[in-house]
Coordinates of C-alpha atoms and ligand atoms in Angstrom, one line a residue:
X15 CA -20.6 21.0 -16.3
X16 CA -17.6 20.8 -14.0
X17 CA -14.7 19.0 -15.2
X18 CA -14.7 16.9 -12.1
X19 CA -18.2 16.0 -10.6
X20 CA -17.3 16.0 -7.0
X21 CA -19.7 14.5 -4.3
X22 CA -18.6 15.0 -1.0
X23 CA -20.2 12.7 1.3
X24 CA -17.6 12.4 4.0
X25 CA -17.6 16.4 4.3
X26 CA -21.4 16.4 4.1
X27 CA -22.2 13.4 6.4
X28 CA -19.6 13.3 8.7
X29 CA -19.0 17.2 9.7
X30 CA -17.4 15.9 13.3
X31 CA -15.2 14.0 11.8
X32 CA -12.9 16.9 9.7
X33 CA -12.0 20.5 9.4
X34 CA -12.6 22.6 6.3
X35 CA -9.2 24.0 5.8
X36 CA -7.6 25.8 2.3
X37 CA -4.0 23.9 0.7
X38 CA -1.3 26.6 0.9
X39 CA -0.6 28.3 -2.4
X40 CA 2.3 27.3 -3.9
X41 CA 4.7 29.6 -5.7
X42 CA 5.1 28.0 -8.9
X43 CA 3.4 25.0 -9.2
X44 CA 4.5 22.5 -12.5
X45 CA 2.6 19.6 -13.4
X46 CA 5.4 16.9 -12.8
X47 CA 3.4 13.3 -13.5
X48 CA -0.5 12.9 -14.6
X49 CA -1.7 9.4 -14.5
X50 CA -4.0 10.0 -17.6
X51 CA -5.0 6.1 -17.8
X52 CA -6.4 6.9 -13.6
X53 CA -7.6 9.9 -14.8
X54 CA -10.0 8.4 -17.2
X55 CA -11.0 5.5 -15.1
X56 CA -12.1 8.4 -13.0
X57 CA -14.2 10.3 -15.3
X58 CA -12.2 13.4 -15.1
X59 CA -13.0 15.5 -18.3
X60 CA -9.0 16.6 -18.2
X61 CA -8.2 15.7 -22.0
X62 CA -9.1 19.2 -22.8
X63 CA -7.3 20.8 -19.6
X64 CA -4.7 22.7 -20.5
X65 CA -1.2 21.5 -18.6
X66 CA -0.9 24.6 -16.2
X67 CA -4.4 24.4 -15.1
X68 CA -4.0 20.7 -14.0
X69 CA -0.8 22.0 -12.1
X70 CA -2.7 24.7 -10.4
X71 CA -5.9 22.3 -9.4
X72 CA -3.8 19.3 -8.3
X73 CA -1.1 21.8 -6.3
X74 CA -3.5 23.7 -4.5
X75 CA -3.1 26.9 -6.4
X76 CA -6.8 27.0 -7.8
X77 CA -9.0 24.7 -6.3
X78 CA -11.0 22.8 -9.0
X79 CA -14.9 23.6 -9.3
X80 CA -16.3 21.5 -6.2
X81 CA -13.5 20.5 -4.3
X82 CA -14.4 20.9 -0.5
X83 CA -10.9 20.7 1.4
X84 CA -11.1 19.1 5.0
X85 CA -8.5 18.0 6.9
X86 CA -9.5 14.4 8.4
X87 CA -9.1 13.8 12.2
X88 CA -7.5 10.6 13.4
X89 CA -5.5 9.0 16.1
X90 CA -3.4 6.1 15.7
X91 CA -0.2 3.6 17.5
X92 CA 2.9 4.7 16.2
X93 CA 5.4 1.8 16.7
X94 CA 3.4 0.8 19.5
X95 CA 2.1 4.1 21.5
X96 CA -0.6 5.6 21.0
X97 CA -1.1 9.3 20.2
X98 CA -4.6 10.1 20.0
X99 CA -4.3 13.2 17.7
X100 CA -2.3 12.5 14.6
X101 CA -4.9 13.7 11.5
X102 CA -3.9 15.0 8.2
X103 CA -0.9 17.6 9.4
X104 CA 0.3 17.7 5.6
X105 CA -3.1 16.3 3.8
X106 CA -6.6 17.4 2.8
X107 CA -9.8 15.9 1.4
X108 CA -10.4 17.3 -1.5
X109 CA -13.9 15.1 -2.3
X110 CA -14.7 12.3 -3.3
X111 CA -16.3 11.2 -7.0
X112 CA -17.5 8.3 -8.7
X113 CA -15.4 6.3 -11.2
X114 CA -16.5 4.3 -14.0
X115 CA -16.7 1.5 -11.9
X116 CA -19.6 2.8 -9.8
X117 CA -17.2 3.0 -7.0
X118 CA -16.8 6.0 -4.6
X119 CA -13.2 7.6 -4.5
X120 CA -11.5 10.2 -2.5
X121 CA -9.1 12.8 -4.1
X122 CA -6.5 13.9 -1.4
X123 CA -3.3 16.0 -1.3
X124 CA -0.3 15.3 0.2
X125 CA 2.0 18.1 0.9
X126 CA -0.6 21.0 0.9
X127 CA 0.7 22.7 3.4
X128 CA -0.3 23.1 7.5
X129 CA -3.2 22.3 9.1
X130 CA -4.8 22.3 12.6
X131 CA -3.1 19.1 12.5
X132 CA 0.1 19.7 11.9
X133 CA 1.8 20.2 15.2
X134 CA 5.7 20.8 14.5
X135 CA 5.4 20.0 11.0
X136 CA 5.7 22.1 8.1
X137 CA 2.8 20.7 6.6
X138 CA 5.3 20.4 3.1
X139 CA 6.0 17.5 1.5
X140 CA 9.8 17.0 -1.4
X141 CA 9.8 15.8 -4.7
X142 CA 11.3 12.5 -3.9
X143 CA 9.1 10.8 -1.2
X144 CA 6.2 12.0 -3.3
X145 CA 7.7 10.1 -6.7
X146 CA 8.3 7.1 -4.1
X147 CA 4.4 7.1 -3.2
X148 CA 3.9 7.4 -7.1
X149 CA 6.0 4.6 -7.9
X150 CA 5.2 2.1 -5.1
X151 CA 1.3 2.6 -5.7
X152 CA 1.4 2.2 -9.6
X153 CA 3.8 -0.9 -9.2
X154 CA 1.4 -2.4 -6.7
X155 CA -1.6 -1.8 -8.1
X156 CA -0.2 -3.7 -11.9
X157 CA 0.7 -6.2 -9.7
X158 CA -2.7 -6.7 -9.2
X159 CA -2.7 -5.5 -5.2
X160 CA -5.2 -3.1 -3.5
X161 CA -4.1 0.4 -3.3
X162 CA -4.0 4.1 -3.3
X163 CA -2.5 5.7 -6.6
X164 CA -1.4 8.8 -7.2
X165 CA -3.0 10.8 -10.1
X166 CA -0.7 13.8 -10.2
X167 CA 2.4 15.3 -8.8
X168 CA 3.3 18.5 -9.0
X169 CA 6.1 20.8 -8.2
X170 CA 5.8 23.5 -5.8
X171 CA 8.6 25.6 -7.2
X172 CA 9.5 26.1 -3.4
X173 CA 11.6 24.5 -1.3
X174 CA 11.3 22.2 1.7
X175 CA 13.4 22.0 5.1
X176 CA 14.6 18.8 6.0
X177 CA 18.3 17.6 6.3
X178 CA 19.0 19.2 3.8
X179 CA 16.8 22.0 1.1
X180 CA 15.0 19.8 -0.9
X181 CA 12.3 21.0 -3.7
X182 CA 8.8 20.8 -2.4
X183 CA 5.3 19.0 -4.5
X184 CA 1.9 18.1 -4.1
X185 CA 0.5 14.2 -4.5
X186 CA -2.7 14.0 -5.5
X187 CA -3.7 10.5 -3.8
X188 CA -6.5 8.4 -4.9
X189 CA -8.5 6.5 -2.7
X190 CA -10.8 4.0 -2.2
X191 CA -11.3 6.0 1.2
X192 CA -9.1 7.6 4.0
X193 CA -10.6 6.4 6.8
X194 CA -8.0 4.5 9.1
X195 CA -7.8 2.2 12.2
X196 CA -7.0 5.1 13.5
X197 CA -10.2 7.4 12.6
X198 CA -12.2 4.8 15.1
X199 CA -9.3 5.0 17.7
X200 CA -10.0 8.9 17.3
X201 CA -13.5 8.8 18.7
X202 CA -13.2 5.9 20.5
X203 CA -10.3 7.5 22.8
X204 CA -12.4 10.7 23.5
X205 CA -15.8 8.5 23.9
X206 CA -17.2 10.3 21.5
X207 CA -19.8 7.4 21.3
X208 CA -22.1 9.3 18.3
X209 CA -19.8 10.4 16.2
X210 CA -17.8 6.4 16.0
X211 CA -21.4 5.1 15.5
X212 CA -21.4 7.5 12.8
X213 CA -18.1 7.1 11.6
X214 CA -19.0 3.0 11.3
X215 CA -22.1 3.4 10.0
X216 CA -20.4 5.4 7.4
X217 CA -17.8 2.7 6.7
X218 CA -20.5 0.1 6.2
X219 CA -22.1 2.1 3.7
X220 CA -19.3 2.4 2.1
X221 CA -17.4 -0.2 2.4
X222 CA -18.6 -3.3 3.8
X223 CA -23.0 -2.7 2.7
X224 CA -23.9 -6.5 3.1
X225 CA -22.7 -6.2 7.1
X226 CA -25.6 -3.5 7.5
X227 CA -28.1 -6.7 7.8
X228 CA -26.1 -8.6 9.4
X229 CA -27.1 -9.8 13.4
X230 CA -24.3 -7.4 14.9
X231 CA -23.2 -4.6 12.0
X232 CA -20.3 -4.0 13.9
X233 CA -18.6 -7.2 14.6
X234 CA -19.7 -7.9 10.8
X235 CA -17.4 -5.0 9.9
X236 CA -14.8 -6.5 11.9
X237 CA -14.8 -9.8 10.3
X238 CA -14.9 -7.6 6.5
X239 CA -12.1 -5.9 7.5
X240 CA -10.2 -8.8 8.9
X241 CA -10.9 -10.6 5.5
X242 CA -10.2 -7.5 3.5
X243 CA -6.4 -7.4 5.6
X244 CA -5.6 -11.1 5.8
X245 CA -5.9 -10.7 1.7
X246 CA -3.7 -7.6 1.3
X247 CA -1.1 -8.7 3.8
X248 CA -0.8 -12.1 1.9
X249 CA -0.4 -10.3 -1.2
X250 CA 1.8 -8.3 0.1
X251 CA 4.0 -11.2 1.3
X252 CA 4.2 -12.7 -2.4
X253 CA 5.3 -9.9 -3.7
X254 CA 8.3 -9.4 -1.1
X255 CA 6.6 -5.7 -0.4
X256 CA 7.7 -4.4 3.2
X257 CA 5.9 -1.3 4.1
X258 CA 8.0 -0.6 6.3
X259 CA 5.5 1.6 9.2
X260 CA 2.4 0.0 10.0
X261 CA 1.0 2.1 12.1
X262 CA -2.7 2.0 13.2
X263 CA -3.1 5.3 11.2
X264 CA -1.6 3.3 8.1
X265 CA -4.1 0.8 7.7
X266 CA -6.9 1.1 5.8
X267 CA -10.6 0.4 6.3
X268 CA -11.0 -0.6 2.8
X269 CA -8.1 -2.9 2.9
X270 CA -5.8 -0.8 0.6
X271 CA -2.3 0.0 1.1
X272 CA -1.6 3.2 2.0
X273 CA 0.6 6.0 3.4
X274 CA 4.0 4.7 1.5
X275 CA 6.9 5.8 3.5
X276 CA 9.8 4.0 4.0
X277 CA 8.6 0.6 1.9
X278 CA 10.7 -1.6 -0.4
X279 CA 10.5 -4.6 -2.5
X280 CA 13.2 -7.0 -1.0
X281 CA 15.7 -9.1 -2.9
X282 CA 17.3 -11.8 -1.1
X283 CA 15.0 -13.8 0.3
X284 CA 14.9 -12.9 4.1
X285 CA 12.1 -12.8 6.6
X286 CA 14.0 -10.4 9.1
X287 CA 14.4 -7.9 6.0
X288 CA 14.0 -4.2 7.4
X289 CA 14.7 -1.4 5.4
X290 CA 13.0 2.0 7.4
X291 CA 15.5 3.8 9.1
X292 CA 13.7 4.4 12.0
X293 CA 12.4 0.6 12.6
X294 CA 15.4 0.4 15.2
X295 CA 13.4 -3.2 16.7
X296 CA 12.5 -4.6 13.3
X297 CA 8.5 -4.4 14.6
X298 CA 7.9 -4.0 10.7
X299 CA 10.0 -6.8 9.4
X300 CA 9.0 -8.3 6.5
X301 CA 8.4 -11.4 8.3
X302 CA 6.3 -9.2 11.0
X303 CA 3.8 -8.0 8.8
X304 CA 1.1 -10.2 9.5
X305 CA 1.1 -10.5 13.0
X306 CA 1.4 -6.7 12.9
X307 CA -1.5 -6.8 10.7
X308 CA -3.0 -8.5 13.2
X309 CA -2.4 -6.4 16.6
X310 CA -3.6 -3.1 14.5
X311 CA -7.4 -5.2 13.5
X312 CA -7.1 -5.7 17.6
X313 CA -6.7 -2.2 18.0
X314 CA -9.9 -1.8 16.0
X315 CA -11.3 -4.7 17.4
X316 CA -10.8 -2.3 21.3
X317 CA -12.5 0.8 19.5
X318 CA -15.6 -0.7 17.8
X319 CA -16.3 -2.7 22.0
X320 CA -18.6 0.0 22.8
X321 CA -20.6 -0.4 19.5
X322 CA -20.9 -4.4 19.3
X323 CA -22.5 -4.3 22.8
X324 CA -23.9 -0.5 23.7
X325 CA -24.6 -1.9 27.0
X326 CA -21.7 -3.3 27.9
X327 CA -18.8 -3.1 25.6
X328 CA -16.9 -6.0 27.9
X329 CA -19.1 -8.6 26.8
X330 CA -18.2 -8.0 23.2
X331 CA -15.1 -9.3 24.3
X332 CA -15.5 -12.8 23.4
X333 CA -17.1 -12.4 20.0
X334 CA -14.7 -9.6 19.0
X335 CA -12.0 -11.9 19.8
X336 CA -13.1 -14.8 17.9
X337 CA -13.4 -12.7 14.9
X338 CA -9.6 -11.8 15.5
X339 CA -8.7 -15.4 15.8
X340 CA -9.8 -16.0 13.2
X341 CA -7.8 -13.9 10.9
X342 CA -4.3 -16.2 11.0
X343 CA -6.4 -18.6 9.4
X344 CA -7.4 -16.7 7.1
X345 CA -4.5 -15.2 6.5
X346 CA -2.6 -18.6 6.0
X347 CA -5.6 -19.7 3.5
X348 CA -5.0 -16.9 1.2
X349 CA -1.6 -16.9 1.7
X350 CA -1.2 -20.7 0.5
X351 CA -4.1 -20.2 -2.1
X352 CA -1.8 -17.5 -3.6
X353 CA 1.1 -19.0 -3.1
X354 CA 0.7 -22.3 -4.7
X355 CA -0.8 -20.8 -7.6
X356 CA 2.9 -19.2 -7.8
X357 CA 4.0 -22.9 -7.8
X358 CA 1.3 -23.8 -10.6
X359 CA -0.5 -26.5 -7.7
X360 CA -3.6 -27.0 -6.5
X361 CA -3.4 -25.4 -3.1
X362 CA -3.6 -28.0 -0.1
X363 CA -3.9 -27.2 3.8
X364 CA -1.0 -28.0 5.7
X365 CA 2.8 -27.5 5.5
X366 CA 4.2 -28.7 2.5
X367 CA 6.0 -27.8 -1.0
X368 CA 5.5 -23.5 -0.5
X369 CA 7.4 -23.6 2.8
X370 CA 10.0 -26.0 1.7
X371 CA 10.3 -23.9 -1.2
X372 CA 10.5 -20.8 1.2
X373 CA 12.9 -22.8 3.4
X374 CA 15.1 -23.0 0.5
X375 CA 15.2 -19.5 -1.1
X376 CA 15.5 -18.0 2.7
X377 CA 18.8 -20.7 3.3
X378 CA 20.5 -19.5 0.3
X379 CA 19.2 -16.0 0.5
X380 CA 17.6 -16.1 -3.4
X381 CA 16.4 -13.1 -5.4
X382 CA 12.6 -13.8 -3.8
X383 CA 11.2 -12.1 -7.6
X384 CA 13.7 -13.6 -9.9
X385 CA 13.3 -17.2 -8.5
X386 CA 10.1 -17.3 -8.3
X387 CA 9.8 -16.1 -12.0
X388 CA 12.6 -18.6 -13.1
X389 CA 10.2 -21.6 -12.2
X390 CA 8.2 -20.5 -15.1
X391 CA 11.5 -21.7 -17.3
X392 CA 12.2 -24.4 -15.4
X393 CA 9.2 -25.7 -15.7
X394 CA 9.2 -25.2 -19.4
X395 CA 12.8 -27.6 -19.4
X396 CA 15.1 -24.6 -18.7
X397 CA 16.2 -24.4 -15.2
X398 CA 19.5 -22.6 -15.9
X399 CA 18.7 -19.1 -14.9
X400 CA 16.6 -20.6 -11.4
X401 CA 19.7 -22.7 -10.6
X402 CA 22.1 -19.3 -11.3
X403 CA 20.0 -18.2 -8.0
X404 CA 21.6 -20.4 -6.0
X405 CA 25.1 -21.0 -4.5
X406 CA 24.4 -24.7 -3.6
X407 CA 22.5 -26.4 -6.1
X408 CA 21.4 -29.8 -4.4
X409 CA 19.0 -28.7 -2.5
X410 CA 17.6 -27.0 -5.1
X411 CA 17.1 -30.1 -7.5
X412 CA 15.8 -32.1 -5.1
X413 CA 13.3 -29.9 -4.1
X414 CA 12.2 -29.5 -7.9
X415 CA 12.3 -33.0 -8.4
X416 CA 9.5 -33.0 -5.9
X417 CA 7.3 -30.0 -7.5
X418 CA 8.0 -31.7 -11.1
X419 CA 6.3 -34.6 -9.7
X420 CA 3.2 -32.9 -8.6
X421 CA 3.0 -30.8 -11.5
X422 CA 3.3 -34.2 -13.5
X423 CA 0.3 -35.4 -11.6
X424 CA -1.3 -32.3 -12.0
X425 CA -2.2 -33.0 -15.6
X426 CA -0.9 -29.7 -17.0
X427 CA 1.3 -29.3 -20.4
X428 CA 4.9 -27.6 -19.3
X429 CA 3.9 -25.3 -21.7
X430 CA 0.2 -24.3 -19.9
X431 CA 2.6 -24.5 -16.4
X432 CA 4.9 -22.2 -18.1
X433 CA 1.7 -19.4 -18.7
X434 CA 0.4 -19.7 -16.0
X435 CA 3.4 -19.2 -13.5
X436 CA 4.4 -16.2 -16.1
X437 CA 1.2 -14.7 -15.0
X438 CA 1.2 -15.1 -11.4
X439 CA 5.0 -14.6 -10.5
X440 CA 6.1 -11.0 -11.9
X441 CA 9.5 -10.2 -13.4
X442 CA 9.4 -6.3 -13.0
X443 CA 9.3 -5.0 -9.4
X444 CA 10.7 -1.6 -8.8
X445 CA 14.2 -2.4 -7.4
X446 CA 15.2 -0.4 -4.8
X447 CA 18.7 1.3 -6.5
X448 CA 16.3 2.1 -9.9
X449 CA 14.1 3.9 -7.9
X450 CA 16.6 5.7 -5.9
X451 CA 18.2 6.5 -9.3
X452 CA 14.5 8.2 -10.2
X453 CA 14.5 9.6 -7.2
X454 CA 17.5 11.4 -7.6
X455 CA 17.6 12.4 -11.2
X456 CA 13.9 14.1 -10.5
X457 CA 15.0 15.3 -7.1
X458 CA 18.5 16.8 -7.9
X459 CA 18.0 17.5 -11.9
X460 CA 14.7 18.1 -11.9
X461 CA 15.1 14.9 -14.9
X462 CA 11.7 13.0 -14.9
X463 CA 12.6 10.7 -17.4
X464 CA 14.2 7.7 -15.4
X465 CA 10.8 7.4 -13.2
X466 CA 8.5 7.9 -16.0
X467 CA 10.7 4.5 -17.8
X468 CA 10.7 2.9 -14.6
X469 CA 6.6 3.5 -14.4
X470 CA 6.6 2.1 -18.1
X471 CA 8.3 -0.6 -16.9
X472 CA 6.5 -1.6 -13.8
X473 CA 3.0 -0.6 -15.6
X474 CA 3.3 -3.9 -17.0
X475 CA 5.2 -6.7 -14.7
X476 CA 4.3 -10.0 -15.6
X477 CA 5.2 -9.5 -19.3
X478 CA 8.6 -10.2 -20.4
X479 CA 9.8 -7.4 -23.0
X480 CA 13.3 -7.1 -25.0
X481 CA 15.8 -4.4 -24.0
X482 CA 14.8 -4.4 -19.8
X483 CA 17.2 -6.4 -19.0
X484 CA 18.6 -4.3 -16.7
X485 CA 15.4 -3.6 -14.8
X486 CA 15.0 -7.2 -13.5
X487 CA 18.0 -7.3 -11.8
X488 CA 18.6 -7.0 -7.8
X489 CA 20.9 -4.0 -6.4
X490 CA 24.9 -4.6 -6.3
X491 CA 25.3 -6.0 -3.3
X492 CA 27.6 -3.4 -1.7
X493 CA 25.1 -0.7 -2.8
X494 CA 22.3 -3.0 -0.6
X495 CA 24.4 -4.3 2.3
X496 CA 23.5 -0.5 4.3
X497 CA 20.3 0.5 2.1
X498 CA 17.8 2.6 4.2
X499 CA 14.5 4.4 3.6
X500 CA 13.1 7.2 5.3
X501 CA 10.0 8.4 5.9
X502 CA 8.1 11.1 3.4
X503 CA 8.6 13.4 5.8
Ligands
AMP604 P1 3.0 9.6 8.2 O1 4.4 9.3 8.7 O2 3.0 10.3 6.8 O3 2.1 8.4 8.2 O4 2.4 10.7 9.2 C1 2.2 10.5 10.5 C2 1.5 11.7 11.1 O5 2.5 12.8 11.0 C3 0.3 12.2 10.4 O6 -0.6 12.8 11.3 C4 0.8 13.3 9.4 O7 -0.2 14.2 9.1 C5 1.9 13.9 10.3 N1 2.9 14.5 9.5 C6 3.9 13.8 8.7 N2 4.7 14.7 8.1 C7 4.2 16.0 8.4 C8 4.7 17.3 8.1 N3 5.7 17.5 7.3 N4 4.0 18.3 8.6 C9 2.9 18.1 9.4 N5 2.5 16.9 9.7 C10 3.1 15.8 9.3
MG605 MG1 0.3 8.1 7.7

């Protein structure tokens, strides 16, 4: 039996839709990171696989028993314009399998070298961006938010152009699929009308089953995905996450996060945070994200027209719309669900204690993590480290003397509010100078260790542990004040 029971059904069912193409073989590929605990929530029979065979499967040297590589065609609005061929120009399908769960997952490389895709790229991916995807995904994904992970990285042992010589690797990316906004802009830009019926018929299947008997399929895979979004982007927002390029071709079907470029966790509390390099306008601002969120589900709401109403796709108008209006509620809903549970309330429609609260970090520009994880203390009788957040503490204690008499009311021990905040407001995030630092020591010394203790760390974020002290801290300010990401690429 093969170590990994593949079962291709995108390759198989969707031929139009990709290109069988072969990952570049690397010179000297060394296994850098294997996410054993993914690994076995996959199925994957790799205990017994020696270290240099895992490094040669997940690098592209020797393709494991099954794999089916394809590069996947999409389209996609890149800060606003749209290009209508983007597609994997430095990915590939490997397959898909089944995990433990019962649920269908893609393998994919990153960095595997050109494809029909690739246009002026090199199709190569470096070390550090690739340990930045790594990171982000595991951090997001303890903290309990929908993602893609990566299960390996591997070195290249070659090197990749880009300012400067930088050492080259593989991701092996995890998915609950790959399929974009931008897959349906593909066909629906070339009115390839068969192969997006195909491609959403696909998705449903796949992703959103109960819309197949629903009155319109179509606009019922709008609404899932609109409700799959509105969650992630409000989760998102609690955890102060900035992706940092929403693209069309970066948003997910399935409603994971994907394609980690130039993201960040933020400090200071401030809505206008932007970190990418290239986000000149701030169109991916922190405080952007969901309305950004929003104008990409439009762009999906434009290609799936010609579906909804076969006959004429202008009369879907109306209901596609509707379905689109609908996601700020939404949105809003799970955003104050979430975010009064971070308080330790009942959630309540209607402005209230969360925005004040917001009002007040954002004034004073607050560590976002560290005050919301200080409540848990102050609730508990402490409020000395919360109050060290703040330069003016007035504001502050009026504002608690207000959520200390709702919690009152509430009914709740200190002790039960304590738990329960500890739980839903983390302490670990991966600060931007530690992961630089990881970055760097894997990058430069070819030093693992700092990422794999910052993975350690973030593996577990809501559980206070001796001796990580220095992993809850913010950046030194002067190191922040011109901080900038880049994209992977
Ligand atoms: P990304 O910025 O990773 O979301 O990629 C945007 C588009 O550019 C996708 O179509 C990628 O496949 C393509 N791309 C990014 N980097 C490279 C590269 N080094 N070589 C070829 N294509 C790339
Ligand atoms: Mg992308």
């Amino acid at each position: 039996m093969p170590a990994i029971a593949f079962d291709n059904s995108y390759a198989r069912e969707l031929p139009q839709h990709a290109t069988p193409w072969q990952p570049a073989v690397p010179r000297a590929p060394s296994l850098l990171y294997w996410n054993a605990p993914l690994a076995a929530s996959l199925g994957l029979e790799a205990s017994a696989v020696a270290t240099e065979t895992l490094a040669a499967w997940f690098s592209g040297a020797e393709l494991p028993e099954g794999a089916e590589p394809v590069a996947q065609a999409y389209a996609g609005h890149q800060f606003g314009g749209f290009s209508p061929s983007l597609g994997d120009g430095r990915a590939l399908l490997l397959g898909e399998v089944i995990d433990r769960a019962g649920q269908r997952r893609d393998l994919a490389f990153k960095g595997s070298g050109r494809t029909p895709f690739s246009r002026r790229g090199d199709g190569k991916a470096a070390v550090g961006p690739m340990l930045r995807e790594l990171i982000i995904g595991e951090a997001l994904h303890a903290l309990g938010i929908p993602t893609t992970r990566a299960l390996a990285v591997v070195a290249t042992g070659e090197e990749v152009y880009r300012d400067t010589t930088l050492p080259g690797a593989v991701l092996t990316r995890v998915a609950a699929s790959h399929i974009r906004v931008g897959t349906f802009q593909y066909f629906a830009a070339r009115g390839e009308l068969e192969q997006l019926k195909a491609l959403a018929d696909y998705t449903i299947a796949r992703h959103y089953p109960a819309a197949a008997a629903a009155a319109n399929p179509y606009l019922a895979l709008l609404q899932g995905v609109c409700t799959a979004q509105a969650r992630l982007i409000a989760q998102w927002m609690h955890a102060g996450f900035i992706h940092g390029v929403m693209n069309t071709d970066n948003m997910t079907l399935s409603g994971e996060s994907i394609d980690f470029g130039p993201c960040a966790f933020m400090d200071g509390y401030n809505p206008d945070t932007v970190f990418s390099s290239i986000d000149s306008q701030g169109r991916y601002a922190y405080g952007n994200q969901p309305w950004i969120a929003q104008w990409n589900l439009a762009r999906l709401a434009e290609a799936l027209l010609p579906l909804i109403a076969p006959d004429d796709p202008a009369s879907a108008v109306p209901a596609a719309t509707e379905v689109l209006e609908g996601f700020a509620g939404q949105y809003l809903q799970q955003w104050r669900e979430l975010g009064y549970r971070k308080l330790g309330l009942p959630a309540h429609d209607g402005p209230g204690l969360l925005e004040d609260w917001l009002a007040l970090l954002a004034a004073q520009a607050a560590d976002h993590t560290l005050a919301w994880r200080y409540l848990a203390a102050a609730a508990a009788g402490d409020g000395s480290r919360l109050a060290a957040q703040f330069a003016d503490p007035q504001p502050l204690a009026d504002w608690l003397g207000q959520w200390r008499a709702q919690l009152a009311a509430s009914g709740a021990t200190p002790q039960q509010t304590a738990a329960a905040l500890c739980a839903a407001n983390p302490l670990y995030i991966p600060r931007n100078h530690l992961v630089e630092e990881a970055l760097a020591a894997a990058s430069e010394r070819g030093d693992m260790a700092p990422a794999l203790q910052l993975l350690a760390v973030l593996a577990e974020p809501f559980t206070e542990r001796d001796g990580l002290a220095r992993y809850t801290q913010p950046a030194p300010a002067a190191l922040m004040a011109d901080y900038r990401t880049f994209c992977g690429t």
